[in-house]
């Protein structure tokens, strides 16, 4: 099926713009609401967060630490994640 | 001569008679009879010879039959012996094969047992790990208060600054 080259161009442009928009948005999940000190430490750890549009979500399930999602990428700094890593390491050493 | 009662004419006639009888008898009876007698004798002799030949032939046949029987017995005995030997050989081969198969089965069974044991051990270990992690999570849920959570978060953020890794979601 042949697609119209103009339509192709428009689609590509739309996709790129939405990707770019995604890159500028971040979701920060924490076990409880982050105070100023914690935010400061967070920006020190991930300086790029400062310039992004942030969405803060509270999820007691992660127990402690934070999970940062930027677009399709994720940084898992939660206690839950650490426990999962430990579990995987134990399995891997079998 | 007449006084003795001998009649010469009669005597002559009788002599002639006798001679005639003799000649006729010899020509027409004795000679054919003798021929017949000789031929019968010859036939008897021939029969005798034939009988002898038959007897000899029969004796030869008996001897041949005996020889044949003996050789057949020998052959049968040899065949039986060969069959016994072959049977013993086959039996020995089958025993060896069976022993080998049994030992292979033993080795395989032992290996399967070891594998099964290892598998069970691994499964048990994994279950223990999973249970431990679940217990840790549950314990942490109860133990962690807000202050501890904040302390842990601060610690994680401090330690993660140098070793950040982005994962694809």
GROMACS .gro file of C-alpha atoms in nm:
model
  263
    1UNK     CA    1   0.000   0.000   0.000
    2UNK     CA    2   0.150   0.329  -0.107
    3UNK     CA    3   0.122   0.615   0.144
    4UNK     CA    4   0.108   0.974   0.035
    5UNK     CA    5   0.455   1.131   0.093
    6UNK     CA    6   0.296   1.450   0.234
    7UNK     CA    7   0.097   1.242   0.485
    8UNK     CA    8   0.414   1.053   0.574
    9UNK     CA    9   0.595   1.380   0.643
   10UNK     CA   10   0.309   1.510   0.864
   11UNK     CA   11   0.298   1.185   1.063
   12UNK     CA   12   0.672   1.193   1.119
   13UNK     CA   13   0.651   1.553   1.237
   14UNK     CA   14   0.366   1.477   1.479
   15UNK     CA   15   0.550   1.176   1.622
   16UNK     CA   16   0.871   1.369   1.672
   17UNK     CA   17   0.690   1.656   1.841
   18UNK     CA   18   0.507   1.421   2.079
   19UNK     CA   19   0.837   1.246   2.159
   20UNK     CA   20   0.999   1.581   2.231
   21UNK     CA   21   0.702   1.675   2.451
   22UNK     CA   22   0.738   1.342   2.632
   23UNK     CA   23   1.105   1.409   2.694
   24UNK     CA   24   1.017   1.737   2.868
   25UNK     CA   25   0.764   1.566   3.102
   26UNK     CA   26   0.857   1.355   3.400
   27UNK     CA   27   0.667   1.153   3.656
   28UNK     CA   28   0.812   1.118   4.006
   29UNK     CA   29   0.664   0.843   4.219
   30UNK     CA   30   0.743   0.844   4.589
   31UNK     CA   31   0.620   0.655   4.894
   32UNK     CA   32   0.514   0.979   5.060
   33UNK     CA   33   0.500   1.345   4.965
   34UNK     CA   34   0.852   1.482   4.904
   35UNK     CA   35   0.960   1.771   5.120
   36UNK     CA   36   1.196   2.052   5.013
   37UNK     CA   37   1.508   1.878   5.133
   38UNK     CA   38   1.422   1.564   4.944
   39UNK     CA   39   1.341   1.763   4.630
   40UNK     CA   40   1.678   1.935   4.656
   41UNK     CA   41   1.852   1.603   4.677
   42UNK     CA   42   1.643   1.478   4.386
   43UNK     CA   43   1.747   1.769   4.162
   44UNK     CA   44   2.107   1.710   4.264
   45UNK     CA   45   2.076   1.346   4.161
   46UNK     CA   46   1.887   1.418   3.835
   47UNK     CA   47   1.961   1.778   3.739
   48UNK     CA   48   1.756   1.750   3.417
   49UNK     CA   49   1.438   1.730   3.625
   50UNK     CA   50   1.462   2.096   3.713
   51UNK     CA   51   1.367   2.209   3.361
   52UNK     CA   52   1.091   1.954   3.308
   53UNK     CA   53   0.722   1.950   3.375
   54UNK     CA   54   0.694   1.723   3.677
   55UNK     CA   55   0.405   1.511   3.797
   56UNK     CA   56   0.437   1.390   4.155
   57UNK     CA   57   0.260   1.069   4.245
   58UNK     CA   58   0.242   0.907   4.589
   59UNK     CA   59   0.253   0.527   4.590
   60UNK     CA   60   0.308   0.359   4.928
   61UNK     CA   61   0.378   0.038   4.740
   62UNK     CA   62   0.736   0.142   4.663
   63UNK     CA   63   0.799   0.160   5.041
   64UNK     CA   64   1.079   0.420   5.023
   65UNK     CA   65   1.290   0.604   4.765
   66UNK     CA   66   1.162   0.730   4.429
   67UNK     CA   67   1.084   0.610   4.079
   68UNK     CA   68   1.143   0.862   3.802
   69UNK     CA   69   0.982   0.816   3.461
   70UNK     CA   70   1.090   1.040   3.171
   71UNK     CA   71   0.920   0.948   2.847
   72UNK     CA   72   0.993   0.581   2.792
   73UNK     CA   73   1.287   0.576   3.031
   74UNK     CA   74   1.270   0.493   3.399
   75UNK     CA   75   1.502   0.522   3.699
   76UNK     CA   76   1.406   0.295   3.987
   77UNK     CA   77   1.550   0.423   4.314
   78UNK     CA   78   1.281   0.269   4.531
   79UNK     CA   79   1.326   0.020   4.814
   80UNK     CA   80   1.090  -0.216   4.633
   81UNK     CA   81   1.315  -0.200   4.328
   82UNK     CA   82   1.622  -0.272   4.540
   83UNK     CA   83   1.452  -0.578   4.684
   84UNK     CA   84   1.363  -0.695   4.331
   85UNK     CA   85   1.726  -0.646   4.223
   86UNK     CA   86   1.839  -0.850   4.522
   87UNK     CA   87   1.595  -1.125   4.429
   88UNK     CA   88   1.722  -1.129   4.070
   89UNK     CA   89   2.082  -1.141   4.186
   90UNK     CA   90   2.011  -1.438   4.410
   91UNK     CA   91   1.847  -1.620   4.120
   92UNK     CA   92   2.135  -1.532   3.893
   93UNK     CA   93   2.394  -1.677   4.129
   94UNK     CA   94   2.224  -2.024   4.130
   95UNK     CA   95   1.782 -17.308  -3.137
   96UNK     CA   96   1.421 -17.388  -3.201
   97UNK     CA   97   1.444 -17.638  -2.915
   98UNK     CA   98   1.541 -17.352  -2.685
   99UNK     CA   99   1.227 -17.169  -2.791
  100UNK     CA  100   1.406 -16.891  -2.973
  101UNK     CA  101   1.240 -16.791  -3.297
  102UNK     CA  102   1.493 -16.624  -3.519
  103UNK     CA  103   1.237 -16.454  -3.734
  104UNK     CA  104   1.068 -16.325  -3.427
  105UNK     CA  105   1.402 -16.230  -3.280
  106UNK     CA  106   1.499 -16.059  -3.600
  107UNK     CA  107   1.168 -15.886  -3.622
  108UNK     CA  108   1.198 -15.780  -3.260
  109UNK     CA  109   1.553 -15.670  -3.310
  110UNK     CA  110   1.451 -15.471  -3.612
  111UNK     CA  111   1.158 -15.346  -3.413
  112UNK     CA  112   1.383 -15.255  -3.130
  113UNK     CA  113   1.627 -15.083  -3.360
  114UNK     CA  114   1.347 -14.900  -3.530
  115UNK     CA  115   1.205 -14.806  -3.191
  116UNK     CA  116   1.548 -14.697  -3.078
  117UNK     CA  117   1.603 -14.487  -3.385
  118UNK     CA  118   1.260 -14.335  -3.372
  119UNK     CA  119   1.285 -14.289  -2.997
  120UNK     CA  120   1.626 -14.129  -3.028
  121UNK     CA  121   1.526 -13.902  -3.316
  122UNK     CA  122   1.181 -13.802  -3.211
  123UNK     CA  123   1.176 -13.831  -2.835
  124UNK     CA  124   1.520 -13.853  -2.680
  125UNK     CA  125   1.685 -13.575  -2.874
  126UNK     CA  126   1.398 -13.322  -2.829
  127UNK     CA  127   1.359 -13.431  -2.473
  128UNK     CA  128   1.730 -13.386  -2.411
  129UNK     CA  129   1.717 -13.053  -2.584
  130UNK     CA  130   1.427 -12.954  -2.365
  131UNK     CA  131   1.604 -13.091  -2.058
  132UNK     CA  132   1.923 -12.905  -2.147
  133UNK     CA  133   1.737 -12.586  -2.212
  134UNK     CA  134   1.560 -12.621  -1.878
  135UNK     CA  135   1.892 -12.689  -1.712
  136UNK     CA  136   2.037 -12.384  -1.884
  137UNK     CA  137   1.744 -12.179  -1.772
  138UNK     CA  138   1.790 -12.305  -1.419
  139UNK     CA  139   2.152 -12.213  -1.430
  140UNK     CA  140   2.067 -11.871  -1.558
  141UNK     CA  141   1.808 -11.834  -1.286
  142UNK     CA  142   2.065 -11.940  -1.036
  143UNK     CA  143   2.312 -11.685  -1.168
  144UNK     CA  144   2.044 -11.415  -1.163
  145UNK     CA  145   1.953 -11.505  -0.807
  146UNK     CA  146   2.315 -11.480  -0.707
  147UNK     CA  147   2.337 -11.144  -0.872
  148UNK     CA  148   2.021 -11.027  -0.698
  149UNK     CA  149   2.147 -11.150  -0.368
  150UNK     CA  150   2.478 -10.972  -0.421
  151UNK     CA  151   2.294 -10.657  -0.521
  152UNK     CA  152   2.073 -10.680  -0.216
  153UNK     CA  153   2.375 -10.722   0.009
  154UNK     CA  154   2.540 -10.423  -0.154
  155UNK     CA  155   2.222 -10.219  -0.106
  156UNK     CA  156   2.207 -10.318   0.260
  157UNK     CA  157   2.568 -10.211   0.307
  158UNK     CA  158   2.504  -9.883   0.123
  159UNK     CA  159   2.192  -9.820   0.330
  160UNK     CA  160   2.383  -9.881   0.649
  161UNK     CA  161   2.660  -9.645   0.534
  162UNK     CA  162   2.404  -9.380   0.436
  163UNK     CA  163   2.227  -9.412   0.769
  164UNK     CA  164   2.555  -9.379   0.954
  165UNK     CA  165   2.654  -9.071   0.755
  166UNK     CA  166   2.309  -8.915   0.809
  167UNK     CA  167   2.335  -8.981   1.183
  168UNK     CA  168   2.677  -8.819   1.179
  169UNK     CA  169   2.545  -8.515   0.992
  170UNK     CA  170   2.246  -8.481   1.225
  171UNK     CA  171   2.473  -8.509   1.526
  172UNK     CA  172   2.701  -8.240   1.379
  173UNK     CA  173   2.405  -8.013   1.301
  174UNK     CA  174   2.276  -8.056   1.657
  175UNK     CA  175   2.617  -7.978   1.798
  176UNK     CA  176   2.649  -7.666   1.580
  177UNK     CA  177   2.299  -7.559   1.681
  178UNK     CA  178   2.390  -7.608   2.048
  179UNK     CA  179   2.706  -7.403   2.004
  180UNK     CA  180   2.518  -7.127   1.818
  181UNK     CA  181   2.247  -7.130   2.083
  182UNK     CA  182   2.502  -7.098   2.360
  183UNK     CA  183   2.674  -6.815   2.171
  184UNK     CA  184   2.347  -6.632   2.114
  185UNK     CA  185   2.255  -6.681   2.479
  186UNK     CA  186   2.589  -6.535   2.589
  187UNK     CA  187   2.548  -6.238   2.353
  188UNK     CA  188   2.194  -6.173   2.477
  189UNK     CA  189   2.313  -6.193   2.837
  190UNK     CA  190   2.589  -5.940   2.762
  191UNK     CA  191   2.344  -5.709   2.586
  192UNK     CA  192   2.093  -5.741   2.869
  193UNK     CA  193   2.362  -5.666   3.127
  194UNK     CA  194   2.478  -5.364   2.929
  195UNK     CA  195   2.119  -5.238   2.891
  196UNK     CA  196   2.057  -5.290   3.263
  197UNK     CA  197   2.371  -5.098   3.356
  198UNK     CA  198   2.273  -4.815   3.115
  199UNK     CA  199   1.927  -4.801   3.272
  200UNK     CA  200   2.087  -4.790   3.617
  201UNK     CA  201   2.320  -4.507   3.515
  202UNK     CA  202   2.035  -4.313   3.353
  203UNK     CA  203   1.807  -4.368   3.652
  204UNK     CA  204   2.080  -4.251   3.886
  205UNK     CA  205   2.141  -3.943   3.669
  206UNK     CA  206   1.767  -3.870   3.650
  207UNK     CA  207   1.748  -3.901   4.026
  208UNK     CA  208   2.036  -3.658   4.071
  209UNK     CA  209   1.880  -3.414   3.822
  210UNK     CA  210   1.544  -3.443   3.996
  211UNK     CA  211   1.708  -3.384   4.332
  212UNK     CA  212   1.891  -3.079   4.202
  213UNK     CA  213   1.574  -2.947   4.046
  214UNK     CA  214   1.380  -2.994   4.369
  215UNK     CA  215   1.660  -2.834   4.567
  216UNK     CA  216   1.666  -2.537   4.328
  217UNK     CA  217   1.287  -2.500   4.345
  218UNK     CA  218   1.292  -2.518   4.723
  219UNK     CA  219   1.568  -2.257   4.734
  220UNK     CA  220   1.376  -2.025   4.502
  221UNK     CA  221   1.062  -2.068   4.709
  222UNK     CA  222   1.259  -1.986   5.022
  223UNK     CA  223   1.403  -1.675   4.851
  224UNK     CA  224   1.060  -1.564   4.733
  225UNK     CA  225   0.913  -1.623   5.076
  226UNK     CA  226   1.200  -1.436   5.238
  227UNK     CA  227   1.152  -1.138   5.007
  228UNK     CA  228   0.778  -1.139   5.073
  229UNK     CA  229   0.840  -1.156   5.446
  230UNK     CA  230   1.094  -0.874   5.423
  231UNK     CA  231   0.845  -0.662   5.228
  232UNK     CA  232   0.567  -0.732   5.477
  233UNK     CA  233   0.799  -0.667   5.771
  234UNK     CA  234   0.921  -0.343   5.615
  235UNK     CA  235   0.562  -0.228   5.557
  236UNK     CA  236   0.499  -0.264   5.930
  237UNK     CA  237   0.835  -0.135   6.046
  238UNK     CA  238   0.883   0.164   5.815
  239UNK     CA  239   0.746   0.485   5.954
  240UNK     CA  240   0.759   0.822   5.780
  241UNK     CA  241   1.090   0.927   5.937
  242UNK     CA  242   1.259   0.602   5.841
  243UNK     CA  243   1.119   0.623   5.488
  244UNK     CA  244   1.255   0.976   5.446
  245UNK     CA  245   1.592   0.869   5.584
  246UNK     CA  246   1.606   0.578   5.342
  247UNK     CA  247   1.501   0.800   5.050
  248UNK     CA  248   1.772   1.051   5.135
  249UNK     CA  249   2.027   0.772   5.159
  250UNK     CA  250   1.925   0.623   4.825
  251UNK     CA  251   1.938   0.962   4.652
  252UNK     CA  252   2.278   1.035   4.803
  253UNK     CA  253   2.425   0.705   4.695
  254UNK     CA  254   2.263   0.700   4.350
  255UNK     CA  255   2.401   1.030   4.233
  256UNK     CA  256   2.713   0.871   4.081
  257UNK     CA  257   2.570   0.551   3.944
  258UNK     CA  258   2.246   0.646   3.768
  259UNK     CA  259   2.115   0.413   3.497
  260UNK     CA  260   1.820   0.483   3.273
  261UNK     CA  261   1.604   0.181   3.196
  262UNK     CA  262   1.358   0.155   2.911
  263UNK     CA  263   1.004   0.124   3.044
   0.00000   0.00000   0.00000
